[in-house]
Amino acid sequence: MGAPVRILGIDPGSRHTGWGVIDSSGHKSQYVAHGCLSVGDGELPARLLQILQGLAAVIAEFGPQEIALEETFVNRANPQSALVLGQARGAAICAVAGAGLPLAEYAAAQVKMAIVGNGRADKAQVQHMVKVLLNLQAKLGADASDALAVALTHAHVRGTRIRAGMALSKSWG
Protein backbone atom coordinates (compact mmCIF):
# COMPACT_ATOMS: atom_id res chain seq x y z
CA MET A 1 0.00 0.00 0.00
CA GLY A 2 2.90 2.39 0.65
CA ALA A 3 3.22 5.62 2.55
CA PRO A 4 0.31 8.05 2.63
CA VAL A 5 0.20 10.78 0.02
CA ARG A 6 -0.61 14.26 1.25
CA ILE A 7 -3.15 16.03 -0.99
CA LEU A 8 -4.16 19.69 -0.91
CA GLY A 9 -7.60 20.44 -2.36
CA ILE A 10 -8.42 23.98 -3.43
CA ASP A 11 -11.80 25.59 -4.09
CA PRO A 12 -10.81 28.90 -5.69
CA GLY A 13 -12.87 32.04 -5.31
CA SER A 14 -12.19 35.72 -5.87
CA ARG A 15 -13.22 36.58 -2.29
CA HIS A 16 -13.03 33.24 -0.47
CA THR A 17 -10.64 30.45 -1.46
CA GLY A 18 -11.14 27.25 0.48
CA TRP A 19 -8.38 24.74 1.09
CA GLY A 20 -8.28 21.31 2.68
CA VAL A 21 -5.47 18.84 3.35
CA ILE A 22 -5.83 15.07 3.63
CA ASP A 23 -3.48 12.11 3.80
CA SER A 24 -4.52 9.29 1.48
CA SER A 25 -3.38 5.70 1.60
CA GLY A 26 -5.19 2.99 -0.35
CA HIS A 27 -8.93 3.26 0.32
CA LYS A 28 -8.45 5.44 3.39
CA SER A 29 -8.22 9.19 3.66
CA GLN A 30 -7.44 11.04 6.86
CA TYR A 31 -8.19 14.66 7.62
CA VAL A 32 -5.18 16.91 8.28
CA ALA A 33 -6.38 20.54 8.13
CA HIS A 34 -8.67 22.99 6.39
CA GLY A 35 -9.20 26.71 6.09
CA CYS A 36 -10.38 29.59 3.99
CA LEU A 37 -8.47 32.54 2.61
CA SER A 38 -10.86 35.47 2.86
CA VAL A 39 -9.42 38.29 0.80
CA GLY A 40 -12.26 40.80 1.09
CA ASP A 41 -13.61 43.25 -1.43
CA GLY A 42 -10.50 45.23 -2.37
CA GLU A 43 -9.06 45.72 -5.82
CA LEU A 44 -8.78 42.49 -7.82
CA PRO A 45 -4.97 42.56 -8.27
CA ALA A 46 -4.45 42.82 -4.50
CA ARG A 47 -6.93 39.97 -3.87
CA LEU A 48 -5.18 37.76 -6.45
CA LEU A 49 -1.84 38.43 -4.78
CA GLN A 50 -3.34 37.47 -1.40
CA ILE A 51 -4.61 34.19 -2.89
CA LEU A 52 -1.20 33.44 -4.40
CA GLN A 53 0.67 34.24 -1.18
CA GLY A 54 -1.87 32.57 1.09
CA LEU A 55 -1.83 29.31 -0.85
CA ALA A 56 1.98 29.41 -1.05
CA ALA A 57 2.01 29.64 2.77
CA VAL A 58 -0.44 26.70 3.08
CA ILE A 59 1.75 24.64 0.73
CA ALA A 60 4.87 25.52 2.74
CA GLU A 61 3.19 24.69 6.06
CA PHE A 62 1.55 21.37 5.15
CA GLY A 63 3.90 20.05 2.45
CA PRO A 64 1.41 18.40 0.07
CA GLN A 65 2.77 16.06 -2.57
CA GLU A 66 -0.14 16.55 -4.97
CA ILE A 67 -2.70 19.31 -5.42
CA ALA A 68 -6.25 19.17 -6.76
CA LEU A 69 -8.21 22.20 -7.92
CA GLU A 70 -11.86 22.69 -8.80
CA GLU A 71 -12.43 23.86 -12.37
CA THR A 72 -14.32 27.06 -13.10
CA PHE A 73 -18.05 26.74 -13.59
CA VAL A 74 -18.98 28.85 -16.62
CA ASN A 75 -22.02 30.96 -15.85
CA ARG A 76 -23.50 32.07 -19.16
CA ALA A 77 -25.80 34.54 -17.39
CA ASN A 78 -22.84 36.37 -15.83
CA PRO A 79 -19.66 35.93 -17.89
CA GLN A 80 -17.86 38.64 -15.89
CA SER A 81 -18.08 36.46 -12.75
CA ALA A 82 -16.58 33.53 -14.66
CA LEU A 83 -13.69 35.72 -15.81
CA VAL A 84 -12.95 36.92 -12.28
CA LEU A 85 -13.17 33.37 -10.93
CA GLY A 86 -10.82 32.25 -13.70
CA GLN A 87 -8.31 34.84 -12.53
CA ALA A 88 -8.58 33.52 -8.95
CA ARG A 89 -7.93 30.02 -10.31
CA GLY A 90 -4.92 31.43 -12.14
CA ALA A 91 -3.50 32.79 -8.88
CA ALA A 92 -4.01 29.34 -7.29
CA ILE A 93 -2.36 27.62 -10.27
CA CYS A 94 0.61 29.98 -9.97
CA ALA A 95 1.01 29.02 -6.30
CA VAL A 96 1.05 25.35 -7.32
CA ALA A 97 3.48 25.99 -10.18
CA GLY A 98 5.74 27.98 -7.86
CA ALA A 99 5.96 24.95 -5.59
CA GLY A 100 6.65 22.62 -8.53
CA LEU A 101 3.85 20.24 -7.53
CA PRO A 102 1.59 18.11 -9.74
CA LEU A 103 -1.88 19.54 -10.29
CA ALA A 104 -5.14 17.74 -11.03
CA GLU A 105 -8.31 19.59 -11.99
CA TYR A 106 -11.87 18.39 -11.49
CA ALA A 107 -15.24 19.77 -12.59
CA ALA A 108 -17.72 20.55 -9.82
CA ALA A 109 -20.12 17.88 -11.12
CA GLN A 110 -17.29 15.31 -11.06
CA VAL A 111 -16.51 16.19 -7.43
CA LYS A 112 -20.19 15.94 -6.44
CA MET A 113 -20.49 12.58 -8.20
CA ALA A 114 -17.38 11.22 -6.46
CA ILE A 115 -18.40 12.43 -3.00
CA VAL A 116 -22.20 12.22 -2.98
CA GLY A 117 -22.94 9.95 -5.95
CA ASN A 118 -24.98 12.70 -7.62
CA GLY A 119 -23.42 15.29 -9.95
CA ARG A 120 -26.18 17.75 -9.04
CA ALA A 121 -25.84 17.47 -5.25
CA ASP A 122 -26.17 20.67 -3.25
CA LYS A 123 -23.55 22.15 -0.91
CA ALA A 124 -25.23 20.75 2.21
CA GLN A 125 -25.05 17.21 0.81
CA VAL A 126 -21.37 17.66 -0.07
CA GLN A 127 -20.61 19.06 3.40
CA HIS A 128 -22.39 16.14 5.06
CA MET A 129 -20.56 13.49 3.04
CA VAL A 130 -17.16 15.15 3.55
CA LYS A 131 -17.77 15.04 7.30
CA VAL A 132 -18.82 11.38 7.09
CA LEU A 133 -15.91 10.33 4.86
CA LEU A 134 -13.34 12.08 7.06
CA ASN A 135 -15.08 11.32 10.37
CA LEU A 136 -15.26 14.99 11.31
CA GLN A 137 -17.41 16.45 14.04
CA ALA A 138 -16.42 20.10 13.59
CA LYS A 139 -18.49 22.53 11.56
CA LEU A 140 -17.09 23.10 8.09
CA GLY A 141 -17.57 26.24 6.05
CA ALA A 142 -18.76 25.72 2.48
CA ASP A 143 -15.45 26.77 0.88
CA ALA A 144 -13.29 24.51 3.05
CA SER A 145 -15.78 21.65 2.69
CA ASP A 146 -15.67 21.98 -1.10
CA ALA A 147 -11.86 22.01 -0.99
CA LEU A 148 -11.79 18.82 1.10
CA ALA A 149 -14.24 17.28 -1.39
CA VAL A 150 -11.83 18.12 -4.23
CA ALA A 151 -8.96 16.50 -2.29
CA LEU A 152 -11.08 13.39 -1.63
CA THR A 153 -12.03 13.20 -5.30
CA HIS A 154 -8.38 13.27 -6.25
CA ALA A 155 -7.62 10.55 -3.70
CA HIS A 156 -10.33 8.38 -5.27
CA VAL A 157 -9.09 9.02 -8.82
CA ARG A 158 -5.45 8.34 -7.97
CA GLY A 159 -6.45 5.16 -6.11
CA THR A 160 -8.42 3.94 -9.12
CA ARG A 161 -5.50 4.67 -11.42
CA ILE A 162 -3.13 2.73 -9.16
CA ARG A 163 -5.49 -0.26 -8.90
CA ALA A 164 -5.96 -0.24 -12.68
CA GLY A 165 -2.20 -0.26 -13.18
CA MET A 166 -2.23 3.15 -14.83
CA ALA A 167 0.84 5.29 -14.43
CA LEU A 168 0.63 8.27 -12.14
CA SER A 169 1.86 11.33 -13.96
CA LYS A 170 2.90 14.86 -13.16
CA SER A 171 0.14 16.34 -15.34
CA TRP A 172 -3.05 14.47 -14.30
CA GLY A 173 -4.79 16.32 -17.12
PDB file of C-alpha atoms in Angstrom:
ATOM      1  CA  MET A   1       0.000   0.000   0.000  1.00  0.00           C
ATOM      2  CA  GLY A   2       2.899   2.391   0.649  1.00  0.00           C
ATOM      3  CA  ALA A   3       3.218   5.617   2.553  1.00  0.00           C
ATOM      4  CA  PRO A   4       0.306   8.046   2.634  1.00  0.00           C
ATOM      5  CA  VAL A   5       0.199  10.781   0.015  1.00  0.00           C
ATOM      6  CA  ARG A   6      -0.608  14.264   1.247  1.00  0.00           C
ATOM      7  CA  ILE A   7      -3.146  16.030  -0.987  1.00  0.00           C
ATOM      8  CA  LEU A   8      -4.165  19.690  -0.906  1.00  0.00           C
ATOM      9  CA  GLY A   9      -7.596  20.442  -2.358  1.00  0.00           C
ATOM     10  CA  ILE A  10      -8.420  23.984  -3.431  1.00  0.00           C
ATOM     11  CA  ASP A  11     -11.804  25.590  -4.087  1.00  0.00           C
ATOM     12  CA  PRO A  12     -10.814  28.898  -5.690  1.00  0.00           C
ATOM     13  CA  GLY A  13     -12.869  32.042  -5.306  1.00  0.00           C
ATOM     14  CA  SER A  14     -12.189  35.717  -5.868  1.00  0.00           C
ATOM     15  CA  ARG A  15     -13.220  36.582  -2.293  1.00  0.00           C
ATOM     16  CA  HIS A  16     -13.030  33.238  -0.473  1.00  0.00           C
ATOM     17  CA  THR A  17     -10.642  30.455  -1.460  1.00  0.00           C
ATOM     18  CA  GLY A  18     -11.142  27.254   0.484  1.00  0.00           C
ATOM     19  CA  TRP A  19      -8.382  24.745   1.093  1.00  0.00           C
ATOM     20  CA  GLY A  20      -8.276  21.307   2.676  1.00  0.00           C
ATOM     21  CA  VAL A  21      -5.472  18.840   3.347  1.00  0.00           C
ATOM     22  CA  ILE A  22      -5.830  15.068   3.628  1.00  0.00           C
ATOM     23  CA  ASP A  23      -3.477  12.107   3.795  1.00  0.00           C
ATOM     24  CA  SER A  24      -4.516   9.294   1.477  1.00  0.00           C
ATOM     25  CA  SER A  25      -3.382   5.695   1.598  1.00  0.00           C
ATOM     26  CA  GLY A  26      -5.194   2.988  -0.350  1.00  0.00           C
ATOM     27  CA  HIS A  27      -8.929   3.257   0.317  1.00  0.00           C
ATOM     28  CA  LYS A  28      -8.451   5.441   3.390  1.00  0.00           C
ATOM     29  CA  SER A  29      -8.224   9.192   3.662  1.00  0.00           C
ATOM     30  CA  GLN A  30      -7.442  11.035   6.860  1.00  0.00           C
ATOM     31  CA  TYR A  31      -8.192  14.664   7.625  1.00  0.00           C
ATOM     32  CA  VAL A  32      -5.184  16.910   8.284  1.00  0.00           C
ATOM     33  CA  ALA A  33      -6.375  20.541   8.126  1.00  0.00           C
ATOM     34  CA  HIS A  34      -8.668  22.990   6.394  1.00  0.00           C
ATOM     35  CA  GLY A  35      -9.205  26.711   6.088  1.00  0.00           C
ATOM     36  CA  CYS A  36     -10.384  29.585   3.989  1.00  0.00           C
ATOM     37  CA  LEU A  37      -8.467  32.540   2.614  1.00  0.00           C
ATOM     38  CA  SER A  38     -10.863  35.470   2.859  1.00  0.00           C
ATOM     39  CA  VAL A  39      -9.423  38.295   0.797  1.00  0.00           C
ATOM     40  CA  GLY A  40     -12.260  40.804   1.090  1.00  0.00           C
ATOM     41  CA  ASP A  41     -13.609  43.253  -1.433  1.00  0.00           C
ATOM     42  CA  GLY A  42     -10.499  45.234  -2.370  1.00  0.00           C
ATOM     43  CA  GLU A  43      -9.064  45.719  -5.820  1.00  0.00           C
ATOM     44  CA  LEU A  44      -8.783  42.493  -7.815  1.00  0.00           C
ATOM     45  CA  PRO A  45      -4.969  42.562  -8.275  1.00  0.00           C
ATOM     46  CA  ALA A  46      -4.455  42.822  -4.505  1.00  0.00           C
ATOM     47  CA  ARG A  47      -6.929  39.975  -3.874  1.00  0.00           C
ATOM     48  CA  LEU A  48      -5.183  37.763  -6.449  1.00  0.00           C
ATOM     49  CA  LEU A  49      -1.836  38.435  -4.780  1.00  0.00           C
ATOM     50  CA  GLN A  50      -3.340  37.472  -1.396  1.00  0.00           C
ATOM     51  CA  ILE A  51      -4.608  34.194  -2.894  1.00  0.00           C
ATOM     52  CA  LEU A  52      -1.198  33.440  -4.396  1.00  0.00           C
ATOM     53  CA  GLN A  53       0.675  34.238  -1.182  1.00  0.00           C
ATOM     54  CA  GLY A  54      -1.871  32.569   1.086  1.00  0.00           C
ATOM     55  CA  LEU A  55      -1.826  29.308  -0.849  1.00  0.00           C
ATOM     56  CA  ALA A  56       1.977  29.413  -1.047  1.00  0.00           C
ATOM     57  CA  ALA A  57       2.008  29.638   2.767  1.00  0.00           C
ATOM     58  CA  VAL A  58      -0.440  26.702   3.083  1.00  0.00           C
ATOM     59  CA  ILE A  59       1.751  24.640   0.734  1.00  0.00           C
ATOM     60  CA  ALA A  60       4.872  25.516   2.737  1.00  0.00           C
ATOM     61  CA  GLU A  61       3.189  24.688   6.055  1.00  0.00           C
ATOM     62  CA  PHE A  62       1.548  21.370   5.153  1.00  0.00           C
ATOM     63  CA  GLY A  63       3.897  20.048   2.453  1.00  0.00           C
ATOM     64  CA  PRO A  64       1.412  18.400   0.070  1.00  0.00           C
ATOM     65  CA  GLN A  65       2.767  16.060  -2.571  1.00  0.00           C
ATOM     66  CA  GLU A  66      -0.143  16.545  -4.971  1.00  0.00           C
ATOM     67  CA  ILE A  67      -2.699  19.307  -5.420  1.00  0.00           C
ATOM     68  CA  ALA A  68      -6.247  19.172  -6.760  1.00  0.00           C
ATOM     69  CA  LEU A  69      -8.206  22.204  -7.920  1.00  0.00           C
ATOM     70  CA  GLU A  70     -11.856  22.687  -8.795  1.00  0.00           C
ATOM     71  CA  GLU A  71     -12.433  23.855 -12.365  1.00  0.00           C
ATOM     72  CA  THR A  72     -14.324  27.058 -13.103  1.00  0.00           C
ATOM     73  CA  PHE A  73     -18.053  26.745 -13.586  1.00  0.00           C
ATOM     74  CA  VAL A  74     -18.978  28.849 -16.618  1.00  0.00           C
ATOM     75  CA  ASN A  75     -22.017  30.958 -15.854  1.00  0.00           C
ATOM     76  CA  ARG A  76     -23.503  32.065 -19.158  1.00  0.00           C
ATOM     77  CA  ALA A  77     -25.799  34.537 -17.389  1.00  0.00           C
ATOM     78  CA  ASN A  78     -22.844  36.367 -15.829  1.00  0.00           C
ATOM     79  CA  PRO A  79     -19.664  35.925 -17.891  1.00  0.00           C
ATOM     80  CA  GLN A  80     -17.860  38.638 -15.894  1.00  0.00           C
ATOM     81  CA  SER A  81     -18.084  36.458 -12.753  1.00  0.00           C
ATOM     82  CA  ALA A  82     -16.579  33.533 -14.661  1.00  0.00           C
ATOM     83  CA  LEU A  83     -13.686  35.723 -15.812  1.00  0.00           C
ATOM     84  CA  VAL A  84     -12.951  36.925 -12.283  1.00  0.00           C
ATOM     85  CA  LEU A  85     -13.167  33.373 -10.935  1.00  0.00           C
ATOM     86  CA  GLY A  86     -10.816  32.251 -13.700  1.00  0.00           C
ATOM     87  CA  GLN A  87      -8.313  34.836 -12.528  1.00  0.00           C
ATOM     88  CA  ALA A  88      -8.576  33.522  -8.954  1.00  0.00           C
ATOM     89  CA  ARG A  89      -7.931  30.018 -10.310  1.00  0.00           C
ATOM     90  CA  GLY A  90      -4.917  31.433 -12.143  1.00  0.00           C
ATOM     91  CA  ALA A  91      -3.500  32.786  -8.882  1.00  0.00           C
ATOM     92  CA  ALA A  92      -4.015  29.344  -7.292  1.00  0.00           C
ATOM     93  CA  ILE A  93      -2.363  27.622 -10.265  1.00  0.00           C
ATOM     94  CA  CYS A  94       0.610  29.984  -9.974  1.00  0.00           C
ATOM     95  CA  ALA A  95       1.009  29.021  -6.297  1.00  0.00           C
ATOM     96  CA  VAL A  96       1.050  25.351  -7.320  1.00  0.00           C
ATOM     97  CA  ALA A  97       3.484  25.990 -10.183  1.00  0.00           C
ATOM     98  CA  GLY A  98       5.736  27.979  -7.863  1.00  0.00           C
ATOM     99  CA  ALA A  99       5.958  24.952  -5.588  1.00  0.00           C
ATOM    100  CA  GLY A 100       6.653  22.622  -8.526  1.00  0.00           C
ATOM    101  CA  LEU A 101       3.850  20.244  -7.531  1.00  0.00           C
ATOM    102  CA  PRO A 102       1.586  18.108  -9.737  1.00  0.00           C
ATOM    103  CA  LEU A 103      -1.880  19.544 -10.291  1.00  0.00           C
ATOM    104  CA  ALA A 104      -5.140  17.736 -11.026  1.00  0.00           C
ATOM    105  CA  GLU A 105      -8.310  19.594 -11.987  1.00  0.00           C
ATOM    106  CA  TYR A 106     -11.871  18.388 -11.486  1.00  0.00           C
ATOM    107  CA  ALA A 107     -15.235  19.767 -12.587  1.00  0.00           C
ATOM    108  CA  ALA A 108     -17.721  20.554  -9.822  1.00  0.00           C
ATOM    109  CA  ALA A 109     -20.115  17.881 -11.120  1.00  0.00           C
ATOM    110  CA  GLN A 110     -17.294  15.314 -11.058  1.00  0.00           C
ATOM    111  CA  VAL A 111     -16.514  16.192  -7.427  1.00  0.00           C
ATOM    112  CA  LYS A 112     -20.189  15.943  -6.441  1.00  0.00           C
ATOM    113  CA  MET A 113     -20.488  12.578  -8.201  1.00  0.00           C
ATOM    114  CA  ALA A 114     -17.382  11.219  -6.456  1.00  0.00           C
ATOM    115  CA  ILE A 115     -18.395  12.428  -2.998  1.00  0.00           C
ATOM    116  CA  VAL A 116     -22.199  12.219  -2.976  1.00  0.00           C
ATOM    117  CA  GLY A 117     -22.945   9.952  -5.945  1.00  0.00           C
ATOM    118  CA  ASN A 118     -24.978  12.696  -7.623  1.00  0.00           C
ATOM    119  CA  GLY A 119     -23.416  15.288  -9.948  1.00  0.00           C
ATOM    120  CA  ARG A 120     -26.178  17.753  -9.044  1.00  0.00           C
ATOM    121  CA  ALA A 121     -25.840  17.468  -5.249  1.00  0.00           C
ATOM    122  CA  ASP A 122     -26.171  20.670  -3.254  1.00  0.00           C
ATOM    123  CA  LYS A 123     -23.552  22.154  -0.912  1.00  0.00           C
ATOM    124  CA  ALA A 124     -25.231  20.752   2.212  1.00  0.00           C
ATOM    125  CA  GLN A 125     -25.053  17.209   0.813  1.00  0.00           C
ATOM    126  CA  VAL A 126     -21.366  17.655  -0.067  1.00  0.00           C
ATOM    127  CA  GLN A 127     -20.612  19.057   3.404  1.00  0.00           C
ATOM    128  CA  HIS A 128     -22.395  16.143   5.059  1.00  0.00           C
ATOM    129  CA  MET A 129     -20.556  13.491   3.042  1.00  0.00           C
ATOM    130  CA  VAL A 130     -17.164  15.152   3.552  1.00  0.00           C
ATOM    131  CA  LYS A 131     -17.766  15.039   7.302  1.00  0.00           C
ATOM    132  CA  VAL A 132     -18.825  11.377   7.092  1.00  0.00           C
ATOM    133  CA  LEU A 133     -15.913  10.335   4.862  1.00  0.00           C
ATOM    134  CA  LEU A 134     -13.345  12.081   7.055  1.00  0.00           C
ATOM    135  CA  ASN A 135     -15.077  11.315  10.367  1.00  0.00           C
ATOM    136  CA  LEU A 136     -15.257  14.995  11.308  1.00  0.00           C
ATOM    137  CA  GLN A 137     -17.410  16.448  14.039  1.00  0.00           C
ATOM    138  CA  ALA A 138     -16.418  20.096  13.593  1.00  0.00           C
ATOM    139  CA  LYS A 139     -18.488  22.525  11.564  1.00  0.00           C
ATOM    140  CA  LEU A 140     -17.089  23.103   8.090  1.00  0.00           C
ATOM    141  CA  GLY A 141     -17.574  26.238   6.049  1.00  0.00           C
ATOM    142  CA  ALA A 142     -18.762  25.724   2.477  1.00  0.00           C
ATOM    143  CA  ASP A 143     -15.452  26.770   0.880  1.00  0.00           C
ATOM    144  CA  ALA A 144     -13.286  24.513   3.054  1.00  0.00           C
ATOM    145  CA  SER A 145     -15.776  21.653   2.692  1.00  0.00           C
ATOM    146  CA  ASP A 146     -15.669  21.981  -1.096  1.00  0.00           C
ATOM    147  CA  ALA A 147     -11.861  22.010  -0.994  1.00  0.00           C
ATOM    148  CA  LEU A 148     -11.791  18.820   1.099  1.00  0.00           C
ATOM    149  CA  ALA A 149     -14.241  17.281  -1.390  1.00  0.00           C
ATOM    150  CA  VAL A 150     -11.831  18.123  -4.234  1.00  0.00           C
ATOM    151  CA  ALA A 151      -8.960  16.498  -2.293  1.00  0.00           C
ATOM    152  CA  LEU A 152     -11.080  13.390  -1.633  1.00  0.00           C
ATOM    153  CA  THR A 153     -12.033  13.199  -5.305  1.00  0.00           C
ATOM    154  CA  HIS A 154      -8.377  13.265  -6.248  1.00  0.00           C
ATOM    155  CA  ALA A 155      -7.618  10.547  -3.697  1.00  0.00           C
ATOM    156  CA  HIS A 156     -10.330   8.377  -5.273  1.00  0.00           C
ATOM    157  CA  VAL A 157      -9.085   9.025  -8.825  1.00  0.00           C
ATOM    158  CA  ARG A 158      -5.448   8.343  -7.974  1.00  0.00           C
ATOM    159  CA  GLY A 159      -6.446   5.162  -6.105  1.00  0.00           C
ATOM    160  CA  THR A 160      -8.419   3.942  -9.116  1.00  0.00           C
ATOM    161  CA  ARG A 161      -5.496   4.667 -11.424  1.00  0.00           C
ATOM    162  CA  ILE A 162      -3.131   2.731  -9.162  1.00  0.00           C
ATOM    163  CA  ARG A 163      -5.492  -0.256  -8.897  1.00  0.00           C
ATOM    164  CA  ALA A 164      -5.959  -0.235 -12.681  1.00  0.00           C
ATOM    165  CA  GLY A 165      -2.198  -0.256 -13.183  1.00  0.00           C
ATOM    166  CA  MET A 166      -2.229   3.149 -14.831  1.00  0.00           C
ATOM    167  CA  ALA A 167       0.840   5.289 -14.430  1.00  0.00           C
ATOM    168  CA  LEU A 168       0.632   8.269 -12.136  1.00  0.00           C
ATOM    169  CA  SER A 169       1.857  11.333 -13.957  1.00  0.00           C
ATOM    170  CA  LYS A 170       2.902  14.860 -13.161  1.00  0.00           C
ATOM    171  CA  SER A 171       0.141  16.341 -15.343  1.00  0.00           C
ATOM    172  CA  TRP A 172      -3.052  14.469 -14.303  1.00  0.00           C
ATOM    173  CA  GLY A 173      -4.789  16.317 -17.118  1.00  0.00           C
TER     174      GLY A 173
END
